[in-house]
Coordinates of C-alpha atoms in Angstrom, one line a residue:
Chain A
X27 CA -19.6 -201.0 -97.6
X28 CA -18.4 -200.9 -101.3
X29 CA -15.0 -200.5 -100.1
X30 CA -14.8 -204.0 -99.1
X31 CA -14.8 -204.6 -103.1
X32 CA -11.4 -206.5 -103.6
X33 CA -11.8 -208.2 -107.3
X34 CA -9.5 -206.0 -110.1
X35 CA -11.9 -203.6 -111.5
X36 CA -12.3 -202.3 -115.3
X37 CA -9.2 -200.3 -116.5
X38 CA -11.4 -197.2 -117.7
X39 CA -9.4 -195.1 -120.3
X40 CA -10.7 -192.0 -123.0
X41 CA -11.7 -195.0 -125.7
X42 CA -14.0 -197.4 -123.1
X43 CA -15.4 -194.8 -120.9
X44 CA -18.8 -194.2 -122.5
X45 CA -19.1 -198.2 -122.2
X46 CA -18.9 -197.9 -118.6
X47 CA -21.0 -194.7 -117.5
X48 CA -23.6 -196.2 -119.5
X49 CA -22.8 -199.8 -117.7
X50 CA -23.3 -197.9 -114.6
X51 CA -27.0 -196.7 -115.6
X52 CA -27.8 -200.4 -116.1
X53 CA -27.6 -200.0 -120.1
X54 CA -25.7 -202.1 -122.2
X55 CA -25.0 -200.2 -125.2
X56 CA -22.1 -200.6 -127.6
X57 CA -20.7 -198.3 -130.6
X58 CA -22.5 -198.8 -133.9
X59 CA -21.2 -197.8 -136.7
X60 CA -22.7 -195.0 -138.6
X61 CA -22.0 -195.9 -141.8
X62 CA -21.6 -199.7 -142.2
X63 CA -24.1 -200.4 -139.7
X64 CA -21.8 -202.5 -137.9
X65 CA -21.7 -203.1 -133.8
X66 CA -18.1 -203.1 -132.1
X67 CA -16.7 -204.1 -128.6
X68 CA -14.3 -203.5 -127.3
X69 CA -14.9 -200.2 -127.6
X70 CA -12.7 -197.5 -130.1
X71 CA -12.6 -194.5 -132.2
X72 CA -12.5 -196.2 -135.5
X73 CA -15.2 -198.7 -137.4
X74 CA -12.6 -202.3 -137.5
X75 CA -14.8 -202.6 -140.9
X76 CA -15.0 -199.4 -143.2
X77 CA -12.7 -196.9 -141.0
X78 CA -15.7 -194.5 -140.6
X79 CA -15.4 -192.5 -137.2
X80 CA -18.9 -191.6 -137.1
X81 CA -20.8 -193.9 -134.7
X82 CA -23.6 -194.0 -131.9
X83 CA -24.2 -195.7 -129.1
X84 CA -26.6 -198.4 -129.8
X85 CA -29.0 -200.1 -126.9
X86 CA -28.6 -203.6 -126.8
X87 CA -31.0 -206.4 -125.8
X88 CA -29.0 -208.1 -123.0
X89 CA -30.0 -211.4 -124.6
X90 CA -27.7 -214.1 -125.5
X91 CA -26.0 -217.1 -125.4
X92 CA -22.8 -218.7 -124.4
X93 CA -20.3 -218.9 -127.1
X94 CA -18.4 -220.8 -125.0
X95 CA -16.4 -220.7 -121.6
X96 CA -13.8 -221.6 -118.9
X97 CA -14.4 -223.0 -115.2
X98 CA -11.6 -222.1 -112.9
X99 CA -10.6 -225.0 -110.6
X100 CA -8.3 -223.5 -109.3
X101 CA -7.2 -219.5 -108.4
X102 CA -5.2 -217.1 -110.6
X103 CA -5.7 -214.0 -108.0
X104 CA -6.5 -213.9 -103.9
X105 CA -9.5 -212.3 -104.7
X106 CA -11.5 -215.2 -106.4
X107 CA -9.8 -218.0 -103.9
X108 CA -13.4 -218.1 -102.5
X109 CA -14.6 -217.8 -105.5
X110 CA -13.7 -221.5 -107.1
X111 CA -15.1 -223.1 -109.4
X112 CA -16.4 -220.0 -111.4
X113 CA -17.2 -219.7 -114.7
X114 CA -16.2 -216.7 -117.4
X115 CA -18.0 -216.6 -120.5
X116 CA -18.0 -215.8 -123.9
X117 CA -21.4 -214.2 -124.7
X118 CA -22.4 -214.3 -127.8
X119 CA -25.0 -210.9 -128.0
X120 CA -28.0 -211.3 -130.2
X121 CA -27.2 -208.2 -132.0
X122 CA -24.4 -209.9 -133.1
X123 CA -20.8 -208.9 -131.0
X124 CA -19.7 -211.0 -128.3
X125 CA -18.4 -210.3 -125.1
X126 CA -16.7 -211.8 -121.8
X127 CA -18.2 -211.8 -119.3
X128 CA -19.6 -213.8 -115.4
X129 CA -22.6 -216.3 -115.8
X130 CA -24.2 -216.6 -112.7
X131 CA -26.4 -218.4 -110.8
X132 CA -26.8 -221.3 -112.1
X133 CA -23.9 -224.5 -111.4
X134 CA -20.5 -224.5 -113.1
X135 CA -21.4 -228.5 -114.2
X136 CA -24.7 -227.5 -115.6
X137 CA -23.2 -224.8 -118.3
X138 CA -24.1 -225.5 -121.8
X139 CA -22.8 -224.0 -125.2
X140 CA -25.5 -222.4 -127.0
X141 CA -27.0 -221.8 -123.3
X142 CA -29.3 -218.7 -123.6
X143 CA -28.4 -216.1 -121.1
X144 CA -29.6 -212.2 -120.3
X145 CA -28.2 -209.0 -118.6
X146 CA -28.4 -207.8 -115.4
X147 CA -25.7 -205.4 -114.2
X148 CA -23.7 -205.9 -110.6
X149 CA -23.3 -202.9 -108.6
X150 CA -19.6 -203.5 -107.3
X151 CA -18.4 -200.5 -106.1
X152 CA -20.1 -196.7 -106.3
X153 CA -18.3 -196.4 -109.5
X154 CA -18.7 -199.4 -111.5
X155 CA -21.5 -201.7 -112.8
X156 CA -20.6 -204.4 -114.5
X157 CA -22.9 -206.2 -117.1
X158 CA -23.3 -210.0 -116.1
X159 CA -25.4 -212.9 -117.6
X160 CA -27.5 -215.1 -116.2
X161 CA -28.9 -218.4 -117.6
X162 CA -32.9 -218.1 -118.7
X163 CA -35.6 -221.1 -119.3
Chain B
X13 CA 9.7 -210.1 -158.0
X14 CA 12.8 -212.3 -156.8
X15 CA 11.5 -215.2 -154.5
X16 CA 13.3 -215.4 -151.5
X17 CA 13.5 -219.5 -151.7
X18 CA 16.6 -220.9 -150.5
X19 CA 18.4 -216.9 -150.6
X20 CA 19.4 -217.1 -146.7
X21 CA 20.4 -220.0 -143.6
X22 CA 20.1 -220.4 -140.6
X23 CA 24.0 -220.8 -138.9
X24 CA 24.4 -220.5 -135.5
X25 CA 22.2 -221.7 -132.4
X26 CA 22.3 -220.6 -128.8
X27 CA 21.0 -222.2 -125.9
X28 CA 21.3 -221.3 -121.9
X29 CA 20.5 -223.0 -118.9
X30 CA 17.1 -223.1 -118.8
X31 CA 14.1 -223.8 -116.0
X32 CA 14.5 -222.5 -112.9
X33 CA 17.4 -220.5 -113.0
X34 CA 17.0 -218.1 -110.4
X35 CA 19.0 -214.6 -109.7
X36 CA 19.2 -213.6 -113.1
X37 CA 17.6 -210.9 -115.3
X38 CA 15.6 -211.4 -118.5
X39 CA 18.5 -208.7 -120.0
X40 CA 21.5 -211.8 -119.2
X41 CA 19.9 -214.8 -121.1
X42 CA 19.6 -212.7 -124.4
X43 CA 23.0 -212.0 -124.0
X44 CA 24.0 -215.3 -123.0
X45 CA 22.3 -217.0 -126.1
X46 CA 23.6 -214.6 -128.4
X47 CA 26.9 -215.5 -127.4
X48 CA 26.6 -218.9 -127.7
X49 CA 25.2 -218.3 -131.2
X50 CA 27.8 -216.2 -132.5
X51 CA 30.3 -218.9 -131.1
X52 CA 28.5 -221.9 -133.0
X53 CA 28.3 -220.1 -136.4
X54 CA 32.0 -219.7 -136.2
X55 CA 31.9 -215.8 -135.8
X56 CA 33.3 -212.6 -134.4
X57 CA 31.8 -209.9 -132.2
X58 CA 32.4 -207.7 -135.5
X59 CA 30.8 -209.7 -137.9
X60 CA 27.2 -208.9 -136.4
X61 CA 25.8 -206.0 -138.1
X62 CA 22.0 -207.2 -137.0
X63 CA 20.0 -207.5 -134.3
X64 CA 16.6 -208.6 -134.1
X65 CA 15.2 -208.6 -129.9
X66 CA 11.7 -210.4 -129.0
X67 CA 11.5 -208.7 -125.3
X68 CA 10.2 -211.1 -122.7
X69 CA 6.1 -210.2 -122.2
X70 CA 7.5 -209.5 -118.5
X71 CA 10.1 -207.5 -118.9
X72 CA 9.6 -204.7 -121.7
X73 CA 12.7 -202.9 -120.6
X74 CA 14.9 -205.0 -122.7
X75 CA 15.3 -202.7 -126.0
X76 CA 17.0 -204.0 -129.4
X77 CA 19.5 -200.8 -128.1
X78 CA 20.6 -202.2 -124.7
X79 CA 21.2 -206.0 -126.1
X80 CA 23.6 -204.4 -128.5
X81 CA 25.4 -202.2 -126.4
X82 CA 25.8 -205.1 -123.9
X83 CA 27.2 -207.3 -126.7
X84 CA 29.1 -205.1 -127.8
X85 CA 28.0 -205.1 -131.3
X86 CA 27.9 -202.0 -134.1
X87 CA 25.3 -203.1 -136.4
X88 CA 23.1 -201.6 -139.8
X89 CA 20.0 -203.2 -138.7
X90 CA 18.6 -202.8 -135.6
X91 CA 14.7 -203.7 -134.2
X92 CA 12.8 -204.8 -131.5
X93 CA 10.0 -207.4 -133.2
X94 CA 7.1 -208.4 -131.2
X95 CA 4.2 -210.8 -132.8
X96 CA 4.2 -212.4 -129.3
X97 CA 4.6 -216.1 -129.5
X98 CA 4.7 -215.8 -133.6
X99 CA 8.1 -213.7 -133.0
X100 CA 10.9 -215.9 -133.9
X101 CA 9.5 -217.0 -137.2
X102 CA 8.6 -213.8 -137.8
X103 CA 12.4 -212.3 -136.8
X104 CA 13.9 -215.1 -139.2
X105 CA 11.7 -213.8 -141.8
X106 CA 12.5 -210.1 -141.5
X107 CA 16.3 -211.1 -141.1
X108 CA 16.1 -213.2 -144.1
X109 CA 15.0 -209.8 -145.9
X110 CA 17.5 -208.0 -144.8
X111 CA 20.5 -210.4 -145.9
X112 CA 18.8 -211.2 -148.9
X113 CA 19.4 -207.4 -150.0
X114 CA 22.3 -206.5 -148.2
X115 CA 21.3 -204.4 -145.5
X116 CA 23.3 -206.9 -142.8
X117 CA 25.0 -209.9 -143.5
X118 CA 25.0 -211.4 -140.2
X119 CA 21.7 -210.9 -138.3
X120 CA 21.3 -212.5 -134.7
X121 CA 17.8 -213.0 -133.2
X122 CA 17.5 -213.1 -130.0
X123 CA 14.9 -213.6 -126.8
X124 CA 15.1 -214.1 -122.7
X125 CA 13.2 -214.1 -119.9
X126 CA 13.4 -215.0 -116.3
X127 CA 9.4 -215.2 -115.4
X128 CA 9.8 -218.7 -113.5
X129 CA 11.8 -216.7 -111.1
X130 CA 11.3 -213.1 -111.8
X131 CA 8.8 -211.0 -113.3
X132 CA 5.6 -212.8 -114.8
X133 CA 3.0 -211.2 -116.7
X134 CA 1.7 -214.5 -117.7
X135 CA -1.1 -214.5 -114.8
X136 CA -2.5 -211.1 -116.3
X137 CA -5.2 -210.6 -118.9
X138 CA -3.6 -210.6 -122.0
X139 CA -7.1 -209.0 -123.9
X140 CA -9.3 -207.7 -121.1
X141 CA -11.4 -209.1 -118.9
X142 CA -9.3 -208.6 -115.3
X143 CA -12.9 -207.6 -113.8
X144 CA -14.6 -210.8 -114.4
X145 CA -11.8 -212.8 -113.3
X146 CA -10.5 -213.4 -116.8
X147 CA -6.6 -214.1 -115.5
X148 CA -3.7 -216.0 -118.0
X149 CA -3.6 -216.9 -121.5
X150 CA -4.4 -220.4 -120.5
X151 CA -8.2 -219.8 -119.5
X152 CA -8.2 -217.8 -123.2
X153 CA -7.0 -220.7 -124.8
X154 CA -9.5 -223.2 -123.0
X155 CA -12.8 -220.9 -124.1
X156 CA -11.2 -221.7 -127.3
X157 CA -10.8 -225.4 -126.7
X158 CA -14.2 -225.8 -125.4
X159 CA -15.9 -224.5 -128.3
X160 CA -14.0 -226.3 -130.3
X161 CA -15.4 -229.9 -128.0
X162 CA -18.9 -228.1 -129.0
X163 CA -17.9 -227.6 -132.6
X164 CA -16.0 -231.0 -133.6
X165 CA -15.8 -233.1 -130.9
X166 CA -12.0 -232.8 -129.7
X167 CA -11.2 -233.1 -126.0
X168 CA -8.8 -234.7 -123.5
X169 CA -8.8 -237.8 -125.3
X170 CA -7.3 -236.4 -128.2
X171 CA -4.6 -233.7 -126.2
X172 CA -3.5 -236.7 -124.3
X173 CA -1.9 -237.8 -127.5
X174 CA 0.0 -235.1 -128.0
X175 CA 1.0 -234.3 -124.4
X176 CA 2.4 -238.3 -124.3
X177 CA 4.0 -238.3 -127.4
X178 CA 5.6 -234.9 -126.6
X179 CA 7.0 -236.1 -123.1
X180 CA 8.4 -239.3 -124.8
X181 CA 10.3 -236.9 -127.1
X182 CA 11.6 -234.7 -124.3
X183 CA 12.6 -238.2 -122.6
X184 CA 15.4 -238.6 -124.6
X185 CA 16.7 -235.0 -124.2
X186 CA 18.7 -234.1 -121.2
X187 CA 17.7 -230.0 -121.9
X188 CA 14.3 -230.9 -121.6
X189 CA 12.5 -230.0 -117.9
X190 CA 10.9 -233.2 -118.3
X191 CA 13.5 -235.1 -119.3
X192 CA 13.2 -237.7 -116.7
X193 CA 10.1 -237.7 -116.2
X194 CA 7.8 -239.9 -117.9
X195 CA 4.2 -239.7 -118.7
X196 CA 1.3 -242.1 -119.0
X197 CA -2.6 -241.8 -120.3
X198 CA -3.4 -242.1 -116.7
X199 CA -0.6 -239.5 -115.3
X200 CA -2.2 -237.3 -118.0
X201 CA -6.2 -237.8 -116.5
X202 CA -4.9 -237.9 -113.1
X203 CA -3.4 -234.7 -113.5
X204 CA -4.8 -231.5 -111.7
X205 CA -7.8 -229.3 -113.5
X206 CA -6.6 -226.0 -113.5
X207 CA -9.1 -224.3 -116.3
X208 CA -11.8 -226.6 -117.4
X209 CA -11.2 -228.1 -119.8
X210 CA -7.6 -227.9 -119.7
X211 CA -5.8 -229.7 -117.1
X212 CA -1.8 -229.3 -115.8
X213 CA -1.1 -231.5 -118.5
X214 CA -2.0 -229.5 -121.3
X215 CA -0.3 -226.5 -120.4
X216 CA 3.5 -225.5 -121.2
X217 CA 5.5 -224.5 -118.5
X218 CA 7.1 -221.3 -117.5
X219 CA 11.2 -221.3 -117.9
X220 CA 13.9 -218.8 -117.1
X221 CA 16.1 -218.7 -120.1
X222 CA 17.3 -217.8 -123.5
X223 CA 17.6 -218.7 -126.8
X224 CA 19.0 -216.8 -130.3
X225 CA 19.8 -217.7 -133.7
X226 CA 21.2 -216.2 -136.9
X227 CA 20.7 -215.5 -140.2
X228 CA 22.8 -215.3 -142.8
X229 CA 22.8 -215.6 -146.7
X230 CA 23.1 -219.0 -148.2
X231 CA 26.4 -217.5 -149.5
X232 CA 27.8 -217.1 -146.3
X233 CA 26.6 -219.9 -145.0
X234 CA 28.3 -222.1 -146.5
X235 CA 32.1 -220.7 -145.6
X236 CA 31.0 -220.9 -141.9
X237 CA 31.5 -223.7 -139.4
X238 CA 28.4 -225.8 -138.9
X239 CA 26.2 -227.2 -141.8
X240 CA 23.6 -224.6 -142.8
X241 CA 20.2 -225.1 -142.6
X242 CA 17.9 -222.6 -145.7
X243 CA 14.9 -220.9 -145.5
X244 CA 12.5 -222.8 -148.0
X245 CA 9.6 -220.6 -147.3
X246 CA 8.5 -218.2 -145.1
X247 CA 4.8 -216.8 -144.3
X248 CA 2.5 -214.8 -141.8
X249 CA -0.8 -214.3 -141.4
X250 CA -1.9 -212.1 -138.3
X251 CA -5.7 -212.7 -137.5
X252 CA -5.0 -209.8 -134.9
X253 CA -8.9 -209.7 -133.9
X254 CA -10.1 -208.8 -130.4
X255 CA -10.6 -212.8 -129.2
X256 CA -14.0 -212.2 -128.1
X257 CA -14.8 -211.1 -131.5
X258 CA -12.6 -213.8 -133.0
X259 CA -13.9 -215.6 -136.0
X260 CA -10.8 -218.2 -135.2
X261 CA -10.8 -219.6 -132.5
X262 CA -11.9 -223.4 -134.0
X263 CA -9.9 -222.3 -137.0
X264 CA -8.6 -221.0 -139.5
X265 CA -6.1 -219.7 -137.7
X266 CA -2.7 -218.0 -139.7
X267 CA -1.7 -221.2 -139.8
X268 CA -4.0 -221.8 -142.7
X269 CA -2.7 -218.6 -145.1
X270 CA 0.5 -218.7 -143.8
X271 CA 1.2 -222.2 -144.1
X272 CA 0.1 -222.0 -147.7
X273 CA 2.3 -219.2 -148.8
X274 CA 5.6 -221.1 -147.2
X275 CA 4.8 -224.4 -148.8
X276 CA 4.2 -222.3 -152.3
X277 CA 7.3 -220.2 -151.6
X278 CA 9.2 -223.5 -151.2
X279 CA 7.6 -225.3 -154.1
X280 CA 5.9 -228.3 -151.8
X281 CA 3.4 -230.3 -150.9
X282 CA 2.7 -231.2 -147.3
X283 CA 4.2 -234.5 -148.7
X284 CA 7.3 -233.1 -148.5
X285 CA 7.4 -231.9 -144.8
X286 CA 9.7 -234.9 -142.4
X287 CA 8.8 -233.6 -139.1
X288 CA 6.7 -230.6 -137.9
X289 CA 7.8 -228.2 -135.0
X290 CA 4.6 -226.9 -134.0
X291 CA 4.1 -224.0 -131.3
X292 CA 2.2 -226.0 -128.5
X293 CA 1.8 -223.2 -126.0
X294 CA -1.6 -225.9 -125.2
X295 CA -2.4 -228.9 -126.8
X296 CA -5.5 -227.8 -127.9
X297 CA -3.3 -225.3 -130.2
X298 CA -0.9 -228.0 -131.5
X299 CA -4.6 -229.9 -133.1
X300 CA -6.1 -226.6 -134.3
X301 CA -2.5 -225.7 -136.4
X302 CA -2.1 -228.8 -138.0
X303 CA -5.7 -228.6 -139.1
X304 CA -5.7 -225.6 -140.5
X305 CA -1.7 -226.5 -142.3
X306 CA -3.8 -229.2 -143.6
X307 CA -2.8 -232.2 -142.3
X308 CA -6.0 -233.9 -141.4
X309 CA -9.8 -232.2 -142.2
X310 CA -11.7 -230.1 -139.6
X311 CA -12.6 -232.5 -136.1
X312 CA -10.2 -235.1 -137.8
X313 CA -7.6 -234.6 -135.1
X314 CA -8.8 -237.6 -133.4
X315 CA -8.5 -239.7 -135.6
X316 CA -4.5 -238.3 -136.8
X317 CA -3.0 -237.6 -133.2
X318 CA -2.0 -240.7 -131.6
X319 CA 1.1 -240.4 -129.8
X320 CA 2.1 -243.8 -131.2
X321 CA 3.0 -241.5 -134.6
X322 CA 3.7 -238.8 -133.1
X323 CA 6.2 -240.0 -130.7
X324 CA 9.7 -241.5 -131.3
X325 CA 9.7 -243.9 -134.1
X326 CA 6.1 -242.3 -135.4
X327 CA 5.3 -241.9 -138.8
X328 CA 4.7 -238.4 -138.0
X329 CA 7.6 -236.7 -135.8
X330 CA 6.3 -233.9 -133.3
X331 CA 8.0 -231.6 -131.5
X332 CA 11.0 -233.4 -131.0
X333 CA 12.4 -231.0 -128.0
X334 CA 9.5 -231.9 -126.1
X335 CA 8.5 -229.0 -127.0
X336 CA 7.3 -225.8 -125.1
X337 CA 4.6 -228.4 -122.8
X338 CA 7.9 -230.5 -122.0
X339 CA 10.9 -228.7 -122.9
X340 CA 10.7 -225.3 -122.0
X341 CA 8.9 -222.3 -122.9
X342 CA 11.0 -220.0 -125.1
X343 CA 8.5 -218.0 -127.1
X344 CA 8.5 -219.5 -131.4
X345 CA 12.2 -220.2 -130.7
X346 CA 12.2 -223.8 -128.9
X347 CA 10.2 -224.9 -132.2
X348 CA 12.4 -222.9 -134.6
X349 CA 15.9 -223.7 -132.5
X350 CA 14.8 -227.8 -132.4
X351 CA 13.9 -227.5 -136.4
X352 CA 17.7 -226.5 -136.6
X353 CA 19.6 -228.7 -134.2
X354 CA 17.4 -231.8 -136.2
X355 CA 18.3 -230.4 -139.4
X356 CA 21.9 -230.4 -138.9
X357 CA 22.0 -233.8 -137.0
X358 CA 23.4 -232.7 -133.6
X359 CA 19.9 -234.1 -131.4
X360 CA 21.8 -236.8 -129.8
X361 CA 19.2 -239.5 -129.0
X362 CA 16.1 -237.7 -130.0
X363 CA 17.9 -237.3 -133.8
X364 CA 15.4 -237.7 -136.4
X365 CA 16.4 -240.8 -138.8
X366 CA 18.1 -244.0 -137.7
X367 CA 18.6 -243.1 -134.1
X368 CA 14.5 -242.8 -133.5
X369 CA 13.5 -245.1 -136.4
X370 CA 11.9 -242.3 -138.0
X371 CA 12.5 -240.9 -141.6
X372 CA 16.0 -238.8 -141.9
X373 CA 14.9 -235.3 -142.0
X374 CA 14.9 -233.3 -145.1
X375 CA 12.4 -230.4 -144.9
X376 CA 11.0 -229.6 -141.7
X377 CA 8.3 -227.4 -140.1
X378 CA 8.3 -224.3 -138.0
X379 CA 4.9 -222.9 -136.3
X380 CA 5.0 -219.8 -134.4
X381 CA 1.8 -218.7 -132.5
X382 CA 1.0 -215.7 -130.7
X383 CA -1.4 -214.0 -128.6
X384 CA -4.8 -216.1 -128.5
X385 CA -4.4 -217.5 -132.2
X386 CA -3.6 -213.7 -132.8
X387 CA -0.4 -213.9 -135.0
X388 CA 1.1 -216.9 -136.6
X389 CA 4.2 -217.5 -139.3
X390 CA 5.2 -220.6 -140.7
X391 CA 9.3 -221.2 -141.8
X392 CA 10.0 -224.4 -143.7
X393 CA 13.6 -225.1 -143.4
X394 CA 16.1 -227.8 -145.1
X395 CA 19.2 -228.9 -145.0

């Protein structure tokens, strides 16, 4: 049934795949710096900040908002054509890095800025989870 | 330290056919423009000791090796340089440099591509994000443009300003794709939504071609056979950050440190500037630059940009070419190459000065921007 899965999937290399095995346990965790304290995505063996190496993977909320975003009208790859309009987002993560990602669920002319959004992760193939947002009241 | 104001020029320009141009390799149109270059700067296959190669984003195969050996050129100075769309202003600075202390005295710059009929990477993800559908630098460019509507209130009524008065400009130039085709406000609403907010209209458009210009010291330049155009100033700044993390995306961009170390390298005030070549890969990206050069305050843009100033007999000359939304899309070198031709008074009926009722150019310029706001560099040329 997961083979039917036609969208481009993550490009998993040695730097990012932590991100995803942990993606794939529904946890959205993120390196955090061991010595500056500082959270960083996209994922990678040095702190952007202090050049420390020693980090951990920290848990993060899931909780958000939408920094900002883009609504295709029209289709960039054969696998969204049924797709249009759809939205990809910025999230902006409460713990303070941001994030692209799909908001879902809710209609592309009711999307806000600011919006506050959560996690919930989308089991696209056996492999991959991928962490999306959703719009909460 | 020696100030390198005014130390090298700018003396030969090479154009190609440009659009669609199909059958041809990336590899052909640098050589193609480097020829042509050579040829207007009055010089010989031998007196290029310098290459500079932007490779096309689709086609990395083109090394800095294989466009000399195709040229046919020896040369002391040898690179391939790529800031993305900050490139060519970043290859003029880097091949001032070099003159400046002798390492080459005649550097060509060069860049090609052939993605309008070739290979095009410009559909890809340029940072990530292939997995939620994140495809094209234009979608990157309109999360930036919408939080800019959220921050100070841009939008379409604002790009439509610059997307007219760009079109009007690339009327009166017969190398311009849109040469003869006009634009209205209402051709610019009616106009297809591709990204929200961005629609057709505020995106540049792919072109198979090439483009290359050399540098040279003022010395030189002034022994050779067209009017030389100097290097005033010269800056980069290289924001570099992951756009999702990025701090500036609503500004400051390197247009803001950049532009500043130019104008003090040159010894000028914005006053100064005649006309501004500004990279418009969107038009959201033409308002953010010349914010953060300093031309209006932050959200001011829509107040400043009206195409009636910005256009042909304006008070404030943009992107005379048409630019890359309506001339062609050749990386920073259809800003840098227009800055040029304008400078030396060869822009037929687009010439800044009498012909357009604008002010005769003295000091004009040159944006480069590359990635998502990621690099930038700043020339300001003169005559």
């Amino acid at each position: 049934m997961m083979t039917s899965y036609t969208k481009p999937l993550p490009i998993i290399n040695d730097d990012n795949r932590q991100y995803w095995e942990y993606c794939k346990q529904h946890e959205l965790r993120m390196q955090q710096c061991n010595d500056c304290g500082y959270i960083r995505f996209p994922p990678g063996i040095i702190c952007p900040r202090c050049h420390s190496m020693a980090a951990g993977w920290v848990k993060l909320s899931g909780r958000g908002k939408i920094y900002s975003f883009v609504v295709y009208r029209v289709s960039y790859h054969p696998s969204y054509a049924d797709d249009i309009p759809y939205v990809v987002a910025v999230i902006q993560l409460a713990e303070g890095p941001r994030m692209e990602s799909d908001v879902t669920g809710i209609k592309v002319e009711d999307l806000k800025v600011d919006m506050p959004v959560e996690v919930y992760f989308d089991d696209v193939t056996d492999e991959v989870s991928l962490p999306k947002f959703k719009a909460v009241s | 330290m020696e100030s390198l104001k005014d130390k090298a020029a700018i003396v030969g320009v090479g154009y190609t056919p440009q659009g669609k141009v199909p059958g041809r390799s990336s590899l052909s149109f640098h050589l193609e423009a480097a020829k042509n270059a050579i040829s207007d700067a009055g010089l010989k296959i031998q007196d290029v000791d310098g290459l500079l190669v932007q490779p096309a984003m689709g086609d990395p195969s083109v090394t800095a090796a294989l466009v000399a050996q195709y040229l046919g050129v020896r040369v002391r100075f040898l690179s391939v340089l790529d800031a993305f769309g900050a490139s060519a202003g970043c290859q003029a600075q880097f091949a001032a440099m070099a003159v400046a202390h002798g390492l080459a005295n005649y550097v060509v710059c060069t860049y090609g591509e052939n993605a309008r009929s070739g290979v095009s990477e410009y559909g890809t993800a340029l940072n990530g994000g292939l997995e939620y559908g994140l495809f094209g630098p234009a979608a990157c460019y309109a999360i930036a443009a919408r939080r800019a509507m959220h921050e100070f209130g841009t939008g379409p009524e604002t790009w439509k300003e610059i997307a007219v008065a760009q079109r009007r400009w690339a009327n009166l130039n017969p190398r311009a794709a849109m040469y003869t085709r006009p634009m209205t406000y209402q051709d610019y609403y009616d106009a297809r939504i591709l990204v929200e907010p961005f629609r057709l209209l505020d995106i540049c458009q792919i072109s198979d071609s090439g483009r290359a210009f050399i540098v040279t010291t003022a010395e030189r330049a002034r022994d050779l056979k067209k009017r030389p155009v100097y290097i005033m100033g010269m800056g980069q700044d290289h924001p570099a950050t992951n756009p999702q993390q990025a701090t500036f995306l609503t500004g400051p961009t390197g247009a803001k440190l950049s532009g500043e170390q130019a104008l003090k390298m040159a010894g000028i005030t914005l006053k100064a500037i005649d006309a501004c070549e500004i990279y418009d890969c969107f038009t959201y990206t033409v308002e953010v630059e010349l914010m953060d050069y300093g031309f209006y305050g932050r959200g001011e843009g829509k107040d400043f940009l009206k195409a009636g100033r910005l256009g042909p007999g304006g008070d404030f000359p943009l992107n005379t070419s048409g630019g890359l939304l309506s001339e062609a899309y050749q990386m920073g070198f259809t800003p840098l190459t227009e800055a040029i031709v304008q400078l030396r008074g060869e822009a037929g009926d687009r010439q800044l000065g009498v012909p357009t009722g604008t002010r005769e150019p003295e000091i004009i310029l040159v944006s480069n921007n590359g990635g998502v706001m990621q690099t930038h560099s700043t020339l300001i040329l003169r005559k």
